[in-house]
Amino acid sequence: MNSLTPFPGNQASAQISFHRTELGVILSLYGRMVAAGEWRDYGISSLRDVAIFSIFRRTAEHPLYRIEKRPKLRNRQGQYAVIGMDGQILKRGHDLRAVLRVLERKLIRSVD
């Protein structure tokens, strides 16, 4: 009779998600790229061990880029990563703004 029953709402807290300040940084870059005509859609996934912000050129395609947050890698390579369409890690680090600079470079173009 003294056994403990797990609370059903406790399982939802096991998911990893982006914090409001992290989403602010990501959506700021996303808004600039949409205004430049580069990106058109995004998707957010909150899983057990990773949070993913996927960026699409069109809605029905595979994502161009994935911004991932993996807190388990916080003390190693860094919890943030930008991954390209082919699965290659473009940048990984501890600071989200520094990691997203790899995508900001695509916004800067030379004017002829």
Short mmCIF file of C-alpha atoms in Angstrom, two decimals:
data_model
loop_
_atom_site.label_atom_id
_atom_site.label_comp_id
_atom_site.label_asym_id
_atom_site.label_seq_id
_atom_site.Cartn_x
_atom_site.Cartn_y
_atom_site.Cartn_z
CA MET A 1 0.00 0.00 0.00
CA ASN A 2 2.93 2.36 0.43
CA SER A 3 4.18 2.13 -3.17
CA LEU A 4 4.63 5.36 -5.10
CA THR A 5 2.77 6.02 -8.33
CA PRO A 6 4.56 8.24 -10.87
CA PHE A 7 2.79 11.45 -11.76
CA PRO A 8 1.74 11.33 -15.47
CA GLY A 9 2.63 14.99 -16.14
CA ASN A 10 6.24 14.43 -15.10
CA GLN A 11 7.15 12.74 -18.41
CA ALA A 12 6.59 15.90 -20.45
CA SER A 13 9.37 17.70 -18.57
CA ALA A 14 11.87 15.12 -19.86
CA GLN A 15 11.70 16.71 -23.33
CA ILE A 16 14.40 19.14 -24.41
CA SER A 17 13.19 22.46 -25.79
CA PHE A 18 14.56 25.86 -26.73
CA HIS A 19 14.36 28.62 -24.13
CA ARG A 20 12.62 31.90 -24.98
CA THR A 21 15.93 33.77 -25.33
CA GLU A 22 17.32 31.07 -27.63
CA LEU A 23 14.21 31.21 -29.80
CA GLY A 24 14.53 35.00 -29.94
CA VAL A 25 18.03 34.71 -31.40
CA ILE A 26 17.00 32.01 -33.89
CA LEU A 27 13.82 33.79 -35.01
CA SER A 28 15.70 37.07 -35.46
CA LEU A 29 18.01 35.37 -37.97
CA TYR A 30 15.05 33.54 -39.52
CA GLY A 31 13.16 36.83 -40.05
CA ARG A 32 16.14 38.42 -41.80
CA MET A 33 16.55 35.42 -44.10
CA VAL A 34 12.82 35.38 -44.93
CA ALA A 35 13.02 39.09 -45.78
CA ALA A 36 15.96 38.31 -48.07
CA GLY A 37 13.88 35.61 -49.79
CA GLU A 38 16.15 32.72 -48.79
CA TRP A 39 13.93 30.81 -46.38
CA ARG A 40 10.16 30.25 -46.31
CA ASP A 41 9.17 27.83 -43.54
CA TYR A 42 10.37 26.30 -40.30
CA GLY A 43 9.53 23.50 -37.90
CA ILE A 44 10.33 22.90 -34.23
CA SER A 45 10.73 19.45 -32.67
CA SER A 46 11.16 18.80 -28.95
CA LEU A 47 12.42 15.29 -28.34
CA ARG A 48 13.76 13.44 -25.33
CA ASP A 49 17.45 14.24 -25.91
CA VAL A 50 17.45 16.99 -28.56
CA ALA A 51 15.52 20.09 -29.61
CA ILE A 52 15.55 20.81 -33.36
CA PHE A 53 14.70 23.97 -35.29
CA SER A 54 14.43 22.95 -38.97
CA ILE A 55 14.63 25.54 -41.76
CA PHE A 56 13.00 24.95 -45.14
CA ARG A 57 13.20 26.72 -48.49
CA ARG A 58 9.74 25.35 -49.35
CA THR A 59 7.22 23.58 -47.15
CA ALA A 60 7.35 20.10 -48.73
CA GLU A 61 11.14 19.75 -48.86
CA HIS A 62 13.80 18.33 -46.60
CA PRO A 63 15.22 20.99 -44.29
CA LEU A 64 18.06 23.14 -45.60
CA TYR A 65 19.50 23.50 -42.12
CA ARG A 66 18.83 22.11 -38.67
CA ILE A 67 19.73 23.99 -35.52
CA GLU A 68 20.07 21.44 -32.73
CA LYS A 69 20.34 21.78 -28.98
CA ARG A 70 21.81 18.77 -27.20
CA PRO A 71 22.38 19.53 -23.51
CA LYS A 72 24.30 16.27 -22.99
CA LEU A 73 27.12 17.73 -25.13
CA ARG A 74 27.29 20.93 -23.04
CA ASN A 75 30.60 20.02 -21.40
CA ARG A 76 32.16 18.52 -24.53
CA GLN A 77 31.86 20.11 -27.99
CA GLY A 78 29.02 22.46 -27.12
CA GLN A 79 25.28 21.98 -26.95
CA TYR A 80 24.40 23.92 -30.13
CA ALA A 81 25.02 22.74 -33.69
CA VAL A 82 24.07 23.81 -37.21
CA ILE A 83 23.68 20.84 -39.53
CA GLY A 84 23.40 21.11 -43.32
CA MET A 85 21.04 19.35 -45.69
CA ASP A 86 23.49 16.49 -46.25
CA GLY A 87 23.95 15.84 -42.51
CA GLN A 88 27.31 17.58 -42.25
CA ILE A 89 27.89 19.59 -39.07
CA LEU A 90 28.65 23.13 -40.22
CA LYS A 91 29.35 24.62 -36.79
CA ARG A 92 29.18 23.44 -33.18
CA GLY A 93 29.74 25.40 -29.99
CA HIS A 94 28.67 26.65 -26.60
CA ASP A 95 27.35 30.07 -27.70
CA LEU A 96 24.24 30.08 -29.91
CA ARG A 97 25.02 33.46 -31.52
CA ALA A 98 28.50 32.30 -32.51
CA VAL A 99 27.14 29.07 -33.96
CA LEU A 100 24.50 30.92 -36.02
CA ARG A 101 27.13 33.16 -37.63
CA VAL A 102 27.78 30.41 -40.16
CA LEU A 103 24.24 31.04 -41.48
CA GLU A 104 24.52 34.84 -41.33
CA ARG A 105 27.41 34.72 -43.78
CA LYS A 106 25.00 33.48 -46.42
CA LEU A 107 23.02 36.71 -45.96
CA ILE A 108 26.02 38.88 -46.80
CA ARG A 109 26.58 39.16 -50.54
CA SER A 110 28.91 41.27 -52.61
CA VAL A 111 27.27 44.03 -54.62
CA ASP A 112 28.41 44.46 -58.22
#
